[in-house]
XYZ file of C-alpha atoms in Angstrom:
715
model
C 80.545 88.886 125.091
C 84.304 88.903 125.568
C 85.782 92.099 127.023
C 88.895 93.568 125.418
C 91.082 96.415 126.608
C 92.621 98.691 123.980
C 96.224 97.675 124.478
C 98.738 97.642 121.679
C 96.413 99.524 119.373
C 99.309 101.402 117.825
C 100.468 98.716 115.452
C 101.618 98.461 111.922
C 98.149 99.937 111.711
C 80.857 123.445 78.543
C 81.734 124.451 74.904
C 79.644 122.515 72.358
C 81.136 120.788 69.328
C 79.247 119.632 66.287
C 78.451 116.325 67.996
C 76.987 117.762 71.201
C 73.708 118.550 69.457
C 73.080 114.799 69.237
C 71.012 114.542 72.423
C 69.442 111.397 73.787
C 66.008 110.901 75.334
C 66.448 109.485 78.853
C 63.551 107.057 78.409
C 64.981 105.283 75.395
C 68.630 104.362 75.889
C 69.821 101.167 74.270
C 72.956 100.604 72.257
C 70.813 100.181 69.156
C 68.244 102.930 69.543
C 68.571 106.589 70.484
C 65.957 109.313 70.297
C 66.915 112.908 69.624
C 65.292 115.532 71.847
C 66.187 119.041 72.906
C 66.860 118.023 76.502
C 70.472 117.814 77.586
C 71.384 114.371 78.900
C 73.808 113.176 81.521
C 76.394 110.907 79.965
C 79.770 109.342 80.625
C 82.207 109.148 77.735
C 84.908 106.580 78.526
C 88.203 107.003 76.673
C 90.772 104.354 75.761
C 92.501 104.698 79.133
C 89.364 104.062 81.156
C 88.978 107.714 82.142
C 85.337 108.777 82.615
C 84.506 112.136 81.064
C 81.257 113.014 82.819
C 78.865 115.477 81.156
C 76.014 116.099 83.600
C 72.791 118.083 83.382
C 73.273 119.348 86.916
C 75.508 118.916 89.952
C 73.386 116.171 91.501
C 73.753 114.113 88.331
C 77.483 114.835 88.402
C 77.845 113.272 91.850
C 75.660 110.323 90.868
C 77.836 109.796 87.804
C 80.983 110.008 89.911
C 79.707 107.230 92.169
C 78.716 105.073 89.189
C 82.091 105.587 87.472
C 84.161 104.867 90.583
C 82.230 101.683 91.292
C 82.758 100.631 87.664
C 86.516 101.135 87.977
C 87.256 100.277 91.626
C 84.131 98.642 93.063
C 85.773 95.866 95.050
C 88.535 98.128 96.331
C 86.033 100.752 97.489
C 83.921 98.208 99.341
C 86.976 96.829 101.120
C 88.130 100.339 102.021
C 84.686 101.234 103.344
C 84.611 98.096 105.515
C 87.874 99.206 107.107
C 86.568 102.756 107.547
C 83.375 101.490 109.210
C 85.421 99.559 111.757
C 83.974 96.303 110.417
C 87.029 94.738 108.792
C 87.355 91.984 111.422
C 83.801 90.836 110.674
C 84.786 90.160 107.075
C 88.454 89.139 107.304
C 89.048 87.881 110.809
C 90.894 88.735 114.000
C 93.958 90.089 112.201
C 91.853 93.164 111.375
C 90.718 93.716 114.960
C 93.252 96.462 115.704
C 92.017 98.394 112.657
C 88.455 98.276 113.976
C 89.479 99.162 117.515
C 91.299 102.221 116.183
C 88.262 103.373 114.182
C 86.021 103.114 117.228
C 88.567 104.621 119.611
C 88.723 107.668 117.359
C 84.898 107.687 117.282
C 84.657 107.952 113.499
C 81.184 106.349 113.245
C 79.641 109.005 115.495
C 81.604 111.879 113.943
C 80.542 110.817 110.440
C 76.858 111.027 111.406
C 77.450 114.416 113.000
C 79.328 115.672 109.939
C 76.582 114.559 107.577
C 73.926 116.366 109.603
C 76.093 119.504 109.517
C 76.133 119.648 105.712
C 73.932 121.992 103.729
C 70.894 120.463 102.054
C 72.763 120.803 98.752
C 75.749 118.794 99.948
C 73.601 116.214 101.686
C 72.018 115.704 98.281
C 75.412 115.435 96.584
C 76.651 112.809 99.049
C 73.455 110.804 98.737
C 73.555 110.948 94.942
C 77.164 109.748 94.972
C 76.107 106.802 97.135
C 73.086 106.138 94.909
C 75.383 105.974 91.893
C 77.577 103.359 93.565
C 74.687 101.229 94.764
C 72.860 101.416 91.438
C 76.000 100.315 89.628
C 76.282 97.256 91.853
C 72.628 96.423 91.358
C 72.943 96.727 87.589
C 76.264 94.846 87.487
C 76.205 92.280 90.311
C 78.841 90.155 88.572
C 81.391 92.965 89.048
C 81.524 92.450 92.815
C 83.092 89.355 94.351
C 80.920 87.212 96.601
C 83.108 88.128 99.561
C 82.638 91.848 99.007
C 78.895 91.683 98.327
C 78.427 91.241 102.057
C 79.768 94.785 102.562
C 77.035 96.338 100.407
C 74.916 98.393 100.393
C 76.813 101.624 100.879
C 75.165 104.325 103.000
C 75.774 108.053 103.060
C 77.800 107.996 106.292
C 80.292 105.601 104.686
C 81.603 108.408 102.508
C 82.450 110.519 105.542
C 83.793 107.567 107.532
C 86.148 106.832 104.666
C 87.348 110.446 104.569
C 87.964 110.426 108.327
C 89.732 107.081 108.208
C 92.048 107.940 105.322
C 92.867 111.546 106.158
C 93.274 111.108 109.905
C 94.839 107.650 110.255
C 96.919 107.661 107.062
C 97.982 111.291 106.720
C 97.478 113.394 109.860
C 98.446 110.651 112.327
C 99.962 108.045 110.023
C 103.385 108.397 111.606
C 102.111 108.558 115.193
C 99.857 105.526 114.723
C 102.430 103.513 112.745
C 99.774 102.837 110.114
C 102.027 103.736 107.188
C 104.983 101.685 105.984
C 108.035 103.699 104.939
C 106.365 106.974 105.915
C 109.487 108.899 104.916
C 108.897 107.907 101.284
C 105.197 108.796 101.190
C 104.784 112.302 99.841
C 104.634 114.300 96.642
C 106.297 116.773 94.286
C 104.758 119.932 92.875
C 105.941 122.942 90.864
C 104.383 126.272 89.921
C 106.101 128.308 87.217
C 105.108 131.935 86.646
C 105.114 133.917 83.393
C 108.532 135.474 84.043
C 110.125 132.020 84.173
C 108.015 130.378 81.483
C 109.238 130.358 77.873
C 105.662 130.824 76.651
C 104.759 133.507 79.179
C 102.051 131.202 80.547
C 101.913 129.874 84.084
C 102.493 126.126 84.467
C 101.777 123.616 87.218
C 103.057 120.119 88.053
C 100.977 117.634 90.062
C 102.803 114.559 91.339
C 101.644 112.706 94.491
C 103.694 109.756 95.779
C 101.617 107.139 97.558
C 101.367 103.343 97.762
C 99.793 101.605 94.778
C 97.014 99.823 96.655
C 93.928 100.021 98.870
C 92.874 103.389 100.297
C 95.916 105.132 98.778
C 94.780 104.678 95.165
C 93.972 107.676 92.998
C 91.193 107.842 90.416
C 91.379 110.037 87.314
C 88.120 111.716 86.329
C 86.723 114.613 84.267
C 83.804 116.617 85.718
C 81.528 118.628 83.422
C 78.308 120.329 84.537
C 76.854 123.816 84.032
C 79.649 126.168 85.107
C 82.074 123.289 85.754
C 84.806 121.736 83.594
C 87.390 120.283 85.967
C 89.898 117.514 85.356
C 91.971 115.736 87.956
C 92.143 112.934 90.462
C 90.781 111.888 93.813
C 91.456 109.085 96.253
C 89.082 106.230 95.489
C 85.863 106.333 97.474
C 85.881 110.133 97.746
C 83.338 112.038 95.642
C 85.296 115.230 94.919
C 88.370 115.890 92.841
C 91.184 116.353 95.339
C 93.769 117.789 92.935
C 92.507 119.296 89.707
C 92.553 122.017 87.098
C 89.998 123.859 85.031
C 90.416 126.253 82.140
C 91.380 129.085 84.472
C 93.415 127.566 87.293
C 94.658 124.455 89.021
C 96.091 123.233 92.286
C 97.997 120.283 93.660
C 98.641 118.926 97.133
C 101.739 117.555 98.806
C 102.165 116.026 102.246
C 103.397 118.833 104.417
C 105.791 118.906 107.345
C 103.051 119.578 109.833
C 102.617 118.084 113.281
C 98.930 118.290 114.059
C 98.526 114.939 115.780
C 100.007 114.749 119.257
C 100.606 111.723 121.452
C 100.388 112.384 125.216
C 101.826 110.133 127.893
C 99.378 109.878 130.780
C 100.342 108.868 134.307
C 97.715 106.477 135.662
C 96.580 106.553 139.259
C 93.523 105.306 141.178
C 91.676 104.279 138.047
C 92.242 107.672 136.409
C 95.104 109.874 135.252
C 97.057 112.736 136.772
C 96.483 116.239 135.428
C 98.007 119.197 137.252
C 98.465 116.985 140.304
C 94.817 115.952 140.468
C 93.440 112.530 139.513
C 90.945 112.894 136.686
C 88.591 110.064 135.750
C 88.279 108.734 132.223
C 85.033 108.954 130.350
C 84.297 105.342 129.463
C 82.102 104.052 126.690
C 81.750 100.592 125.265
C 81.503 99.510 121.649
C 80.644 96.138 120.200
C 82.904 94.823 117.438
C 82.099 91.741 115.401
C 84.992 89.512 114.388
C 85.190 86.344 112.332
C 86.867 83.473 114.141
C 89.104 80.830 112.593
C 86.049 78.558 112.484
C 84.167 81.123 110.399
C 81.719 82.053 113.137
C 81.094 85.665 114.195
C 82.046 86.639 117.746
C 80.876 89.824 119.429
C 83.617 91.617 121.353
C 82.828 94.244 123.966
C 85.544 96.908 123.772
C 85.866 99.659 126.403
C 87.037 103.041 125.077
C 88.735 105.417 127.511
C 88.537 109.134 126.786
C 90.833 111.630 128.487
C 90.842 115.413 128.258
C 93.687 114.974 125.773
C 91.745 112.573 123.554
C 91.084 108.832 123.306
C 93.462 106.352 124.913
C 95.190 104.114 122.404
C 97.496 102.073 124.610
C 98.059 101.200 128.243
C 101.170 99.682 129.769
C 101.558 99.481 133.525
C 101.001 102.896 135.058
C 101.274 104.720 131.734
C 98.886 105.281 128.843
C 99.081 106.973 125.467
C 96.307 109.294 124.268
C 96.065 111.075 120.936
C 94.773 114.533 120.067
C 93.964 115.691 116.529
C 92.347 118.860 115.171
C 89.537 119.458 112.743
C 86.652 117.326 113.956
C 84.704 120.581 114.299
C 85.403 121.446 110.632
C 83.151 119.122 108.630
C 83.312 120.801 105.222
C 86.458 119.640 103.391
C 84.355 118.250 100.507
C 82.656 121.608 100.117
C 86.054 123.326 100.116
C 87.403 121.044 97.364
C 84.231 121.637 95.344
C 84.601 125.414 95.706
C 88.270 125.201 94.714
C 87.353 123.306 91.546
C 84.571 125.801 90.801
C 86.821 128.855 91.165
C 87.667 130.946 88.119
C 90.316 133.251 89.554
C 92.636 133.604 92.502
C 90.192 135.717 94.503
C 87.560 132.973 94.371
C 90.137 130.270 95.056
C 91.512 132.076 98.099
C 87.991 132.574 99.420
C 87.470 128.821 99.117
C 90.541 127.899 101.202
C 90.398 130.582 103.905
C 88.353 128.476 106.320
C 91.104 125.810 106.334
C 88.649 122.912 106.226
C 91.275 120.623 104.662
C 93.464 119.695 107.635
C 96.744 118.490 106.216
C 98.044 119.143 102.701
C 100.212 121.879 101.203
C 98.557 123.743 98.330
C 100.386 124.721 95.126
C 98.456 126.853 92.637
C 98.781 128.454 89.185
C 96.278 130.223 86.954
C 95.608 131.678 83.525
C 96.212 135.223 84.757
C 99.793 134.243 85.591
C 99.454 133.983 89.354
C 101.356 131.303 91.245
C 100.823 130.586 94.917
C 102.056 128.261 97.647
C 100.430 127.732 101.030
C 101.548 125.681 103.999
C 97.975 124.520 104.455
C 96.731 122.547 107.412
C 95.173 122.751 110.824
C 98.144 123.664 113.020
C 97.344 123.726 116.743
C 98.011 126.934 118.663
C 100.402 125.763 121.370
C 101.446 127.579 124.497
C 105.098 126.591 124.334
C 107.622 124.239 122.779
C 109.336 123.674 119.463
C 109.111 121.096 116.668
C 111.213 118.490 118.470
C 109.075 118.687 121.584
C 105.728 118.325 119.826
C 106.864 115.676 117.354
C 107.742 113.391 120.265
C 105.660 112.105 123.168
C 104.170 115.054 125.058
C 103.859 115.256 128.841
C 100.212 114.515 129.592
C 100.297 115.668 133.210
C 100.134 119.379 132.360
C 96.846 120.886 131.187
C 98.681 123.853 129.665
C 99.897 121.482 126.932
C 96.371 120.569 125.856
C 95.590 122.827 122.907
C 92.105 123.754 121.697
C 92.520 126.191 118.816
C 94.231 126.122 115.425
C 96.080 128.806 113.520
C 94.056 130.854 111.062
C 94.669 131.160 107.328
C 96.418 134.511 107.852
C 98.880 132.957 110.303
C 100.086 130.167 108.004
C 103.171 130.491 105.733
C 102.326 131.332 102.124
C 103.817 133.026 99.049
C 102.098 134.588 96.059
C 103.933 135.595 92.873
C 107.539 135.552 94.103
C 109.949 137.695 92.044
C 111.909 134.528 91.217
C 108.906 133.342 89.180
C 108.789 129.803 90.579
C 107.664 127.791 93.569
C 108.280 124.173 94.526
C 107.456 121.728 97.249
C 108.797 118.203 97.561
C 107.635 117.614 101.139
C 110.157 120.084 102.494
C 109.176 122.732 105.047
C 107.756 125.985 103.672
C 110.970 127.966 104.091
C 112.614 126.452 100.992
C 109.701 126.857 98.578
C 111.695 129.329 96.470
C 115.191 130.872 96.393
C 116.329 133.295 97.595
C 114.129 132.277 100.547
C 111.192 134.584 101.206
C 109.853 132.867 104.333
C 111.858 133.144 107.552
C 111.310 130.424 110.188
C 111.883 133.018 112.911
C 108.678 134.802 111.850
C 106.562 131.814 112.878
C 106.094 129.724 116.027
C 108.979 127.253 116.408
C 106.607 124.271 116.443
C 104.976 125.032 113.109
C 107.484 123.166 110.931
C 111.083 121.918 111.123
C 114.004 123.621 109.424
C 115.500 121.227 106.900
C 115.830 120.422 103.200
C 116.554 116.951 101.897
C 117.964 115.953 98.513
C 114.659 115.658 96.612
C 113.543 119.269 97.146
C 117.126 120.373 96.485
C 116.896 118.774 93.035
C 113.484 120.354 92.580
C 114.766 123.836 93.401
C 117.920 123.389 91.311
C 115.940 122.461 88.203
C 113.812 125.589 88.410
C 116.461 128.026 89.644
C 118.927 127.149 86.877
C 116.461 127.505 83.982
C 115.385 131.080 83.264
C 113.097 130.131 80.371
C 111.277 126.874 81.060
C 109.343 125.235 78.257
C 106.432 122.849 78.739
C 108.514 119.945 77.455
C 111.362 120.822 79.807
C 108.947 120.818 82.714
C 107.809 117.335 81.718
C 111.449 116.201 81.593
C 112.140 117.723 85.034
C 109.174 115.833 86.450
C 110.572 112.606 85.003
C 114.177 113.231 86.094
C 115.968 110.274 87.681
C 119.203 112.097 88.508
C 120.571 110.963 91.889
C 121.661 113.959 93.946
C 123.285 111.866 96.668
C 125.659 110.516 94.021
C 126.573 114.053 92.980
C 127.632 114.774 96.575
C 129.575 111.589 97.288
C 131.083 109.992 94.198
C 134.130 112.229 93.849
C 135.095 111.509 97.450
C 134.398 107.814 96.974
C 136.689 107.727 93.971
C 139.480 109.456 95.922
C 139.000 106.979 98.773
C 139.078 104.026 96.362
C 142.392 105.236 94.936
C 143.783 105.750 98.424
C 142.531 102.628 100.212
C 141.683 100.201 97.412
C 144.798 100.083 95.270
C 145.418 96.505 94.239
C 142.012 95.402 95.545
C 140.324 94.055 92.421
C 136.820 94.266 93.890
C 137.160 97.883 95.030
C 138.774 98.927 91.768
C 135.983 97.261 89.791
C 133.272 98.913 91.928
C 134.980 102.290 91.555
C 135.204 101.951 87.767
C 131.498 101.050 87.574
C 130.492 104.065 89.667
C 132.736 106.410 87.699
C 131.214 105.221 84.397
C 127.644 105.399 85.737
C 125.424 108.220 84.431
C 124.241 109.034 87.980
C 120.646 108.356 87.001
C 118.113 105.658 87.834
C 116.893 104.909 84.318
C 116.136 101.377 83.171
C 119.519 101.115 81.417
C 121.611 102.931 84.046
C 124.604 100.749 84.933
C 125.900 101.426 88.421
C 122.651 102.491 90.083
C 122.125 99.052 91.627
C 125.562 99.185 93.217
C 125.212 102.773 94.402
C 121.681 102.263 95.743
C 122.728 99.439 98.050
C 125.893 101.281 99.037
C 123.959 104.473 99.855
C 121.516 102.615 102.084
C 124.364 100.853 103.860
C 125.779 104.284 104.717
C 122.386 105.623 105.852
C 120.661 107.953 103.413
C 119.298 110.281 106.107
C 122.271 109.990 108.475
C 124.002 113.373 108.683
C 126.988 111.859 110.461
C 128.285 110.273 107.235
C 128.994 113.712 105.726
C 131.969 116.011 106.129
C 129.705 119.041 105.810
C 126.296 118.665 107.466
C 123.121 120.244 106.147
C 122.913 123.943 106.946
C 120.242 126.603 106.471
C 123.073 128.930 105.476
C 123.747 126.733 102.442
C 120.524 124.727 102.093
C 120.822 123.624 98.462
C 124.463 122.441 98.486
C 124.662 120.602 101.796
C 125.265 117.962 103.057
C 128.437 117.125 101.164
C 131.565 114.981 101.359
C 132.390 111.688 103.094
C 133.314 112.044 106.769
C 135.015 108.629 107.046
C 136.406 107.608 103.623
C 137.977 104.355 104.838
C 134.748 103.141 106.443
C 132.811 104.076 103.311
C 135.169 102.123 101.057
C 134.889 99.043 103.259
C 131.100 99.288 102.943
C 131.426 99.598 99.170
C 133.650 96.529 99.117
C 131.115 94.570 101.190
C 128.254 95.499 98.848
C 130.342 94.608 95.783
C 131.257 91.247 97.315
C 127.657 90.472 98.144
C 126.549 91.228 94.597
C 129.422 89.259 93.077
C 128.791 86.257 95.333
C 125.150 86.311 94.264
C 126.164 86.335 90.596
C 124.870 89.862 90.033
C 127.094 92.037 87.807
C 128.131 95.278 89.480
C 127.030 97.114 86.347
C 123.676 95.362 85.973
C 121.129 97.682 84.317
C 118.852 99.206 86.943
C 115.717 98.038 85.156
C 116.877 94.415 85.367
C 116.845 94.480 89.148
C 114.306 97.245 89.914
C 111.026 96.030 88.461
C 107.343 96.845 88.112
C 105.318 93.734 88.951
C 101.638 94.570 89.074
C 98.550 92.609 88.018
C 100.468 90.379 85.650
C 102.721 93.114 84.287
C 106.461 92.705 84.758
C 108.411 95.648 83.368
C 111.740 97.390 83.947
C 111.451 100.158 86.514
C 113.038 103.558 86.865
C 113.396 106.037 89.695
C 114.061 105.105 93.314
C 112.966 105.977 96.811
C 113.365 109.663 97.551
C 115.979 109.191 100.248
C 118.796 108.948 97.687
C 117.772 112.251 96.161
C 115.666 111.525 93.093
C 112.688 113.487 91.805
C 111.139 110.457 90.057
C 110.031 108.542 93.125
C 109.311 104.807 92.926
C 109.772 102.602 95.964
C 109.088 99.146 97.318
C 107.447 98.626 100.689
C 108.741 95.054 100.874
C 112.303 95.578 99.631
C 114.405 92.981 97.765
C 112.710 89.637 97.167
C 114.046 86.081 97.101
C 114.868 86.404 93.399
C 117.151 89.355 94.167
C 114.866 91.877 92.507
C 112.963 94.758 94.035
C 109.382 95.329 92.900
C 107.891 98.821 92.859
C 104.624 99.177 94.750
C 104.554 102.877 95.513
C 105.743 106.285 94.377
C 104.544 108.356 91.443
C 100.774 107.922 91.157
C 98.687 110.568 89.396
C 100.963 112.861 87.379
C 100.049 115.988 85.438
C 101.854 118.896 83.810
C 99.537 121.784 82.859
C 100.083 125.034 80.978
C 97.446 127.765 81.321
C 97.462 129.504 77.942
C 94.579 130.613 75.739
C 93.704 126.937 75.849
C 94.761 124.508 78.548
C 97.552 122.142 77.549
C 98.214 119.094 79.713
C 100.074 115.811 79.865
C 98.911 113.242 82.417
C 99.579 109.721 83.661
C 97.942 107.411 86.196
C 100.926 105.152 86.810
C 99.072 101.941 87.632
C 96.035 102.532 85.423
C 92.531 103.733 86.234
C 90.963 100.504 87.491
C 91.519 97.685 89.958
C 88.552 95.608 88.847
C 89.440 92.002 87.943
C 89.556 91.615 84.177
C 89.582 95.328 83.457
C 91.887 96.285 80.561
C 92.842 99.380 82.564
C 94.235 97.474 85.549
C 97.891 98.387 84.943
C 97.580 99.483 81.297
C 99.639 102.663 81.829
C 102.605 100.937 83.435
C 104.365 100.585 80.108
C 104.282 104.374 79.780
C 105.625 104.605 83.324
C 108.452 102.240 82.406
C 109.296 104.393 79.382
C 109.024 107.678 81.345
C 106.227 108.878 79.066
C 102.990 110.729 79.701
C 99.645 110.799 77.862
C 97.865 113.680 76.208
C 95.015 114.937 78.381
C 91.604 115.101 76.680
C 90.231 118.203 78.333
C 88.101 119.815 75.635
C 84.960 118.139 74.347
C 86.244 118.041 70.775
C 89.317 116.123 71.972
C 87.291 113.745 74.118
C 85.069 112.914 71.155
C 88.016 111.609 69.182
C 88.766 109.005 71.855
C 85.381 107.687 73.023
C 85.347 103.901 73.450
C 82.130 103.554 75.452
C 79.209 105.922 75.878
C 76.780 105.589 78.767
C 73.611 107.669 79.151
C 71.697 108.190 82.388
C 68.094 107.063 82.663
C 65.673 106.277 85.458
C 67.497 103.060 86.393
C 71.094 104.193 86.074
C 73.348 104.306 83.042
C 73.004 102.195 79.940
C 75.287 101.986 76.937
C 74.351 103.986 73.871
C 75.785 104.425 70.403
C 78.155 107.287 69.893
């Protein structure tokens, strides 16, 4: 066995309608024959968008159905994700996946997953097992749906579900920045609104759900409708997770956004005499060894013996000379996030919802909430370490690992975290900004909280978010949909007047500058498919530096958080950059006023459509970005941004518009692999089929549960 040292691990790593009385005997379920009995059945009604509306006899059947439905829609993706989460990716795809597997084992996810499963109640052990049974039974009944390569990953076992949660939440969200496992981390995030009765034209509370994540792999969302006795919840979850992560029911709903929380800390250790210095004393590492299988270039499997070093700070991820980096993360002693999400979805009022979240089992995400009673609520949710000293800048960098006083062991309680309920302004927003700017006038003061809890800042995207709500005293449902879809570019609003003045001053007689200026002045300052000037401005803005405060005359200030930064600090330099961008486009044969949708495209599973929106750094609420950037053909292809989108109004009946940008399946040959992208391109949303009578009008396939899984039945 070859020995490897973990070096360089941080790398780019249920109301009844007239049809519900038509009940089906579980023993006789064929498309051509159904038997009516008085026993309620468990069934999945698939609509024209590939959304499974699950109607289950009990909660165990609900979880089984969830597993079956997810495997139907994302089977190959889930298996690949689970292989990564197991720390077995190198066995299937070769040495290039070795760092992934080393990370999984360094963080000890396989052991923690077993421990977490044993900690669950008997009820939740049953739920997890039923979810796994549903996935495995689907594969057994539909072996052709899984590629030969991915069949080797099956079967799925109960611990895989928890390994996947640990892998995604901890390496992609909590420590994604620290571990460098996320491309363009600054773009990954979300938008959310909550509008109270005093601000709503109808007098009903409204909620916007709008995560922004990559359009592939473990980041994918899955839209699903859960119905069981006492449960009618609609929403989305990351694929391979059994619970709805963001959802609404008839009484309430919530959404998540990535929050500005630092709960993963990297410590620099000073190595000496085979150990590390702590308070002037050499401490020895705890050492364990794991065996990782990896496929060689010849296709053979090689066993690699990997030593894992554990310090008092946490596992060692990297060594270089006499230094090492260790990571510390919270929450491994809080194994009930799935139970918390279930309780949130089961809640019928704010009291029950608050009881569900008080244990802070979910370690990372902001929570935005609205309900039928008119309550709105925002919480800076997450497991924030209780630290003895220091501010945000200190803890967001590399921490001195030689001092034991900097090793934290506790997290802040629910009562100690920033939150707002029913602000007098009647609205709340979060667009990945710190909690202080969730409403205006600001009701949360940073000085009332530890200085390390969150930074003090507000970028363009949340400024647009707050402006939309603050300037509309009577917001209709349709207006809220339009705000969610807005492509207005706030950075342009701050700079274009100064750019025009600079062009007049420094570009007179320069044909290229005058042409660029005329294009920008005629531009609508939006990133719609037909916006002419966005392509020019987008490249110009990035040449300046979209997050660089030094380019502005007036820097961002907490005293004026929604109107700063503003103005061009060096007009001449800016105009020369504009000229360079215009020349580059002209030399490439690209018109300066090319429609944005001609150059910013959606290319996904055979679809090639005009795009809209942009990355959030230029100040747009409609986020759509490309991880790879411009391609050889001069176009940029969207592969991340708006994913699951929902706008909900909590009236006498729930009203909702929804969209799953990239469709509700990644299975080869599925009609739902990208079928909603045309709506995305048109900035449109779908009607949500929440009530049974609405679902019944859109059933394309009906499946009924029997002793050997689901089979199709007439509807």
